[in-house]
Tab-separated table of C-alpha atoms in Angstrom:
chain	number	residue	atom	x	y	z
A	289	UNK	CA	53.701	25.218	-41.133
A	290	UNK	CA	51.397	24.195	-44.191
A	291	UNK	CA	48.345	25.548	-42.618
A	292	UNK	CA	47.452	29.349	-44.084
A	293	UNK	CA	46.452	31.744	-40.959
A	294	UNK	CA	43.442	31.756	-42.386
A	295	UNK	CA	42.921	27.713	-41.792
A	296	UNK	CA	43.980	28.115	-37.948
A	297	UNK	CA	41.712	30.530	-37.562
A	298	UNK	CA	38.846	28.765	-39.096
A	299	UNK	CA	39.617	25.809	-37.117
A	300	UNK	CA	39.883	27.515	-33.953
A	301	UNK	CA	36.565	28.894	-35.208
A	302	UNK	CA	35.065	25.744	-35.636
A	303	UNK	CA	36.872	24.013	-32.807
A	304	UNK	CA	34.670	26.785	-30.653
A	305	UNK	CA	31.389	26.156	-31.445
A	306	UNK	CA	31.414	22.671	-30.319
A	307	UNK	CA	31.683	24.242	-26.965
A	308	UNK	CA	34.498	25.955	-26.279
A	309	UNK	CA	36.243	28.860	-25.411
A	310	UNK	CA	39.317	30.523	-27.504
A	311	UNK	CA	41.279	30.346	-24.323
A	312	UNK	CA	40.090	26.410	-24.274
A	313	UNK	CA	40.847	26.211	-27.926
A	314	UNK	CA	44.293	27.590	-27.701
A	315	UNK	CA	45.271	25.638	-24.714
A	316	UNK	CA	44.127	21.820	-26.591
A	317	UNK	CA	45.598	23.256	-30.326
A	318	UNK	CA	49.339	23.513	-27.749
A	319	UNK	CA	48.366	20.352	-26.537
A	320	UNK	CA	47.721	18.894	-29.140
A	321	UNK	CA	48.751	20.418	-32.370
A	322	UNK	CA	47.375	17.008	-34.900
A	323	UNK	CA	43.737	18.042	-33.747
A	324	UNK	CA	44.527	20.709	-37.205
A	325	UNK	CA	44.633	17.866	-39.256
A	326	UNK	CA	41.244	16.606	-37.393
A	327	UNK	CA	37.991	17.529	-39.676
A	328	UNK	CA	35.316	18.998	-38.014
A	329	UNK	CA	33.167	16.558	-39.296
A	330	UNK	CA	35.988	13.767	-37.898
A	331	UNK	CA	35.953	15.583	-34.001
A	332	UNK	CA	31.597	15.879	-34.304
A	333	UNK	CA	31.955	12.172	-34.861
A	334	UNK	CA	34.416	11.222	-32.379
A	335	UNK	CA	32.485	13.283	-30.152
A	336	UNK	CA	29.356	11.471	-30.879
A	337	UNK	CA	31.274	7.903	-30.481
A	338	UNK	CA	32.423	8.991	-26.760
A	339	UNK	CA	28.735	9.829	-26.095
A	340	UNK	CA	28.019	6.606	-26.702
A	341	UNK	CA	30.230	5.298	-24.337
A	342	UNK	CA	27.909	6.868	-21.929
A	343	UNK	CA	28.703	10.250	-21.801
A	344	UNK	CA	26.724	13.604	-22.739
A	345	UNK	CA	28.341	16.264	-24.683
A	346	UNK	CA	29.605	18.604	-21.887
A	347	UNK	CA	30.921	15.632	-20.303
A	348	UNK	CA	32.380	15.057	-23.339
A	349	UNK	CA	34.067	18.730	-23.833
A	350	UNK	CA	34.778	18.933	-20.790
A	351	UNK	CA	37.362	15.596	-20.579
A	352	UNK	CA	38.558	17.101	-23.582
A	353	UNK	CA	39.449	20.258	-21.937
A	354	UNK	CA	41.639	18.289	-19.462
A	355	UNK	CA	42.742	15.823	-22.233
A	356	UNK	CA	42.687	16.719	-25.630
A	357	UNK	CA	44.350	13.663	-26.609
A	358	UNK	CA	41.235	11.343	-26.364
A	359	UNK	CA	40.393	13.161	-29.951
A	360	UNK	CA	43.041	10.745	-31.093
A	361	UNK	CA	42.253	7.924	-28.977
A	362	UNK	CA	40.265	4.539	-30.905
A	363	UNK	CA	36.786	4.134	-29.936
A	364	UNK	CA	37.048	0.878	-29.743
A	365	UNK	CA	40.574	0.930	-27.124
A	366	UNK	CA	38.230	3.246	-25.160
A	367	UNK	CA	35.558	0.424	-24.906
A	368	UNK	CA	37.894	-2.309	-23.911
A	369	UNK	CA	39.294	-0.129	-21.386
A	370	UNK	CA	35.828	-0.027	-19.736
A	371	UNK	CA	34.932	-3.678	-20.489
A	372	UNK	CA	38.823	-3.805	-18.854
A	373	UNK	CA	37.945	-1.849	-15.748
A	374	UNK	CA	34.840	-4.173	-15.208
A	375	UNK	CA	37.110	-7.033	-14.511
A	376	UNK	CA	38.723	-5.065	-11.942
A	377	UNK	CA	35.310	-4.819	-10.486
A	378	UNK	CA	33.469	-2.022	-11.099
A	379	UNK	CA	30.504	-1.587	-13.031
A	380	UNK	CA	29.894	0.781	-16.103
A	381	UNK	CA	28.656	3.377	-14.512
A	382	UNK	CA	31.512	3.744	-12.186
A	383	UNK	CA	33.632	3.456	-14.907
A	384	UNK	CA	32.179	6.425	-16.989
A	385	UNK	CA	31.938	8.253	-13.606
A	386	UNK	CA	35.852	7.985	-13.169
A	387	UNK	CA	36.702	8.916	-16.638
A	388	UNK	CA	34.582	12.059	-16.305
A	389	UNK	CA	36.810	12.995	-13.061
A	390	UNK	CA	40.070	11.531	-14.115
A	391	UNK	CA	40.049	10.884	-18.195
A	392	UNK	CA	43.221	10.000	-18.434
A	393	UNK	CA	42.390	6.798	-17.042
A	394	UNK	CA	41.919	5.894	-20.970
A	395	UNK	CA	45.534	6.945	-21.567
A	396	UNK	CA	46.730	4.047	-18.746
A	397	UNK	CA	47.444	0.702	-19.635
A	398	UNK	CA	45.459	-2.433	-17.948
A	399	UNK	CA	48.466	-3.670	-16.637
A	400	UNK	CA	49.739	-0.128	-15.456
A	401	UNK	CA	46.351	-0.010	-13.330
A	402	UNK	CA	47.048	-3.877	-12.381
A	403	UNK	CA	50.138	-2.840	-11.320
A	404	UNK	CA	48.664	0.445	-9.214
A	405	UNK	CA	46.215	-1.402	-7.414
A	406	UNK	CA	48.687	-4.219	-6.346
A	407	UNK	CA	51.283	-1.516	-5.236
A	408	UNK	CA	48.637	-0.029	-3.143
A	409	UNK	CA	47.237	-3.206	-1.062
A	410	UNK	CA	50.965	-3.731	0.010
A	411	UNK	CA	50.082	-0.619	1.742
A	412	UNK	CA	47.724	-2.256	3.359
A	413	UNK	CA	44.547	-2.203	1.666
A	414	UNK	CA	42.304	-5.270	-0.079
A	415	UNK	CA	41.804	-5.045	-3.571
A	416	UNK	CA	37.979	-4.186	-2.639
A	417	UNK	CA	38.980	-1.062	-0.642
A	418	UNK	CA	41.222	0.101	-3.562
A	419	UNK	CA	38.020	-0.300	-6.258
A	420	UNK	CA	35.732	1.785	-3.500
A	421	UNK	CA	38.350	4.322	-3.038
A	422	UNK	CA	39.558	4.824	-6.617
A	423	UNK	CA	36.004	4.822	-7.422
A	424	UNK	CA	35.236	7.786	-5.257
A	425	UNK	CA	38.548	9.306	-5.728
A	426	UNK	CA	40.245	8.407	-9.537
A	427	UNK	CA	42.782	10.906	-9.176
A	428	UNK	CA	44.621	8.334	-6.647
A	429	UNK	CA	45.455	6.187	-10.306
A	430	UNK	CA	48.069	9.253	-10.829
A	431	UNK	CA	49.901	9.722	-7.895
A	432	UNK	CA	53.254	7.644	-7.850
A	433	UNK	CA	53.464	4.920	-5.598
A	434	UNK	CA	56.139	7.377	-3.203
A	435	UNK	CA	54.070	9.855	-3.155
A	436	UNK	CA	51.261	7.747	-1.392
A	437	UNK	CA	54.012	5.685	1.035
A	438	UNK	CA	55.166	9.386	1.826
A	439	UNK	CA	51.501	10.619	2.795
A	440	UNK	CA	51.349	7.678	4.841
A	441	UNK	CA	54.269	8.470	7.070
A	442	UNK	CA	53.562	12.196	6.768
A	443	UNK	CA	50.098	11.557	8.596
A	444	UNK	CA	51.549	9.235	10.839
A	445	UNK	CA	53.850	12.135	11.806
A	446	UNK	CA	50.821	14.039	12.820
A	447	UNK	CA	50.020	11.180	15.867
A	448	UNK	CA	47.885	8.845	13.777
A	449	UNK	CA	48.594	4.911	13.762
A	450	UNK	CA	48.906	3.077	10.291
A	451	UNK	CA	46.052	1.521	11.060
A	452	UNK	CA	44.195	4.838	11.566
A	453	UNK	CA	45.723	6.637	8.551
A	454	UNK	CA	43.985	3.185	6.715
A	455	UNK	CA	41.082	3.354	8.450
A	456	UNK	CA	41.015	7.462	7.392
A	457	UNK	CA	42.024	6.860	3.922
A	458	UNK	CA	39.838	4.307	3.058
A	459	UNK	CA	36.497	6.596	4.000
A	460	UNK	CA	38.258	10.214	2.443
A	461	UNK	CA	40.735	9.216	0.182
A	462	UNK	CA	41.462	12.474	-1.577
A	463	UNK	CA	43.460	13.411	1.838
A	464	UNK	CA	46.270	11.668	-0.040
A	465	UNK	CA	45.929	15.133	-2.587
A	466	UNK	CA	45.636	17.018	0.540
A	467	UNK	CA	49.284	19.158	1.573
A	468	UNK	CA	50.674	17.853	5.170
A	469	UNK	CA	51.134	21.887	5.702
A	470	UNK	CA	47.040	22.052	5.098
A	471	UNK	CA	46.575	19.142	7.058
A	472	UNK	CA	48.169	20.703	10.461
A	473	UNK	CA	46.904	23.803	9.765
A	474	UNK	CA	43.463	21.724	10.379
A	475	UNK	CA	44.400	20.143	13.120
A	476	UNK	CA	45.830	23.322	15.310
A	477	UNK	CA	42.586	24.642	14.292
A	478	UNK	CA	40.499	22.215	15.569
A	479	UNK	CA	42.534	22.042	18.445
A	480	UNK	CA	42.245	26.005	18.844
A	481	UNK	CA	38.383	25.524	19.057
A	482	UNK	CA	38.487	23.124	21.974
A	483	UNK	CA	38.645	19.437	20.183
């Protein structure tokens, strides 16, 4: 309440020609409100620190749009999440790749990922699989751990073996975003057409 309309509307103002829209603006300020207490000169150089990282300025605005809370993220947490993510066993590259798909990888803790990939090989996948499909597919860090098991026995439903639903996750693993209603629509589709 301290801020005159005059300073919102300046900020939004400013906020927007770094690249986005007043929609965009409106929808990060809700988000997250402390960005008013951001400088301009403090989010340009923040900005400029995630580029850095490996990252060009739309990639940059645009993980913003999904996460505005990176503006109040430390540069330096950011790098030992990637040096952190390494160990796992990727490389850089797939680690800025990720981030770009699914930033709020930077909001997780280590252990939290630890924890995500070991919950997932008792499903029945090596650590390696998990690192090639979360690689491809990031998102897979935010489902719950039920909401995968459920897939599972939801495709199984459909005729497939565990082994096959594996075998199927391992090379397309966004079918785990993928609705079992979409799914069978597929299928009686395919089946319509003669397969």
């Amino acid at each position: 309440y301290s801020l005159s309309i005059e300073n919102i509307k300046q900020k939004q103002d400013d906020i927007m020609k770094l690249g986005y829209t007043k929609e965009e603006v409106t929808k990060i300020l809700k988000k997250h409100p402390s960005i008013f207490g951001y400088s301009i000169d403090n989010i340009n150089k923040k900005i400029e620190d995630i580029m850095n990282l490996g990252y060009s300025r739309e990639e940059v605005i645009k993980m913003t749009k999904v996460l505005p809370t990176i503006y109040g993220y430390s540069i330096n947490n950011m790098k030992q999440k990637i040096d952190d993510m390494m160990e796992l066993g990727y490389n850089r590259k797939e680690v800025i790749k990720m981030t770009k798909t699914n930033p709020g990888i930077y909001g997780y803790s280590i252990e939290i990922i630890k924890q995500k990939i070991n919950d997932i090989m008792n499903l029945g996948y090596t650590k390696e699989e998990i690192i090639k499909m979360t690689n491809t597919f990031p998102i897979i860090y935010t489902l719950s751990i039920d909401n995968i098991k459920q897939k599972q026995d939801d495709i199984m439903k459909l005729g497939y073996t565990k082994d096959e639903v594996i075998k199927i996750t391992k090379k397309l693993p966004a079918i785990y975003s993928y609705s079992i209603e979409n799914m069978k629509k597929k299928i009686e589709d395919m089946t319509e057409l003669g397969y």
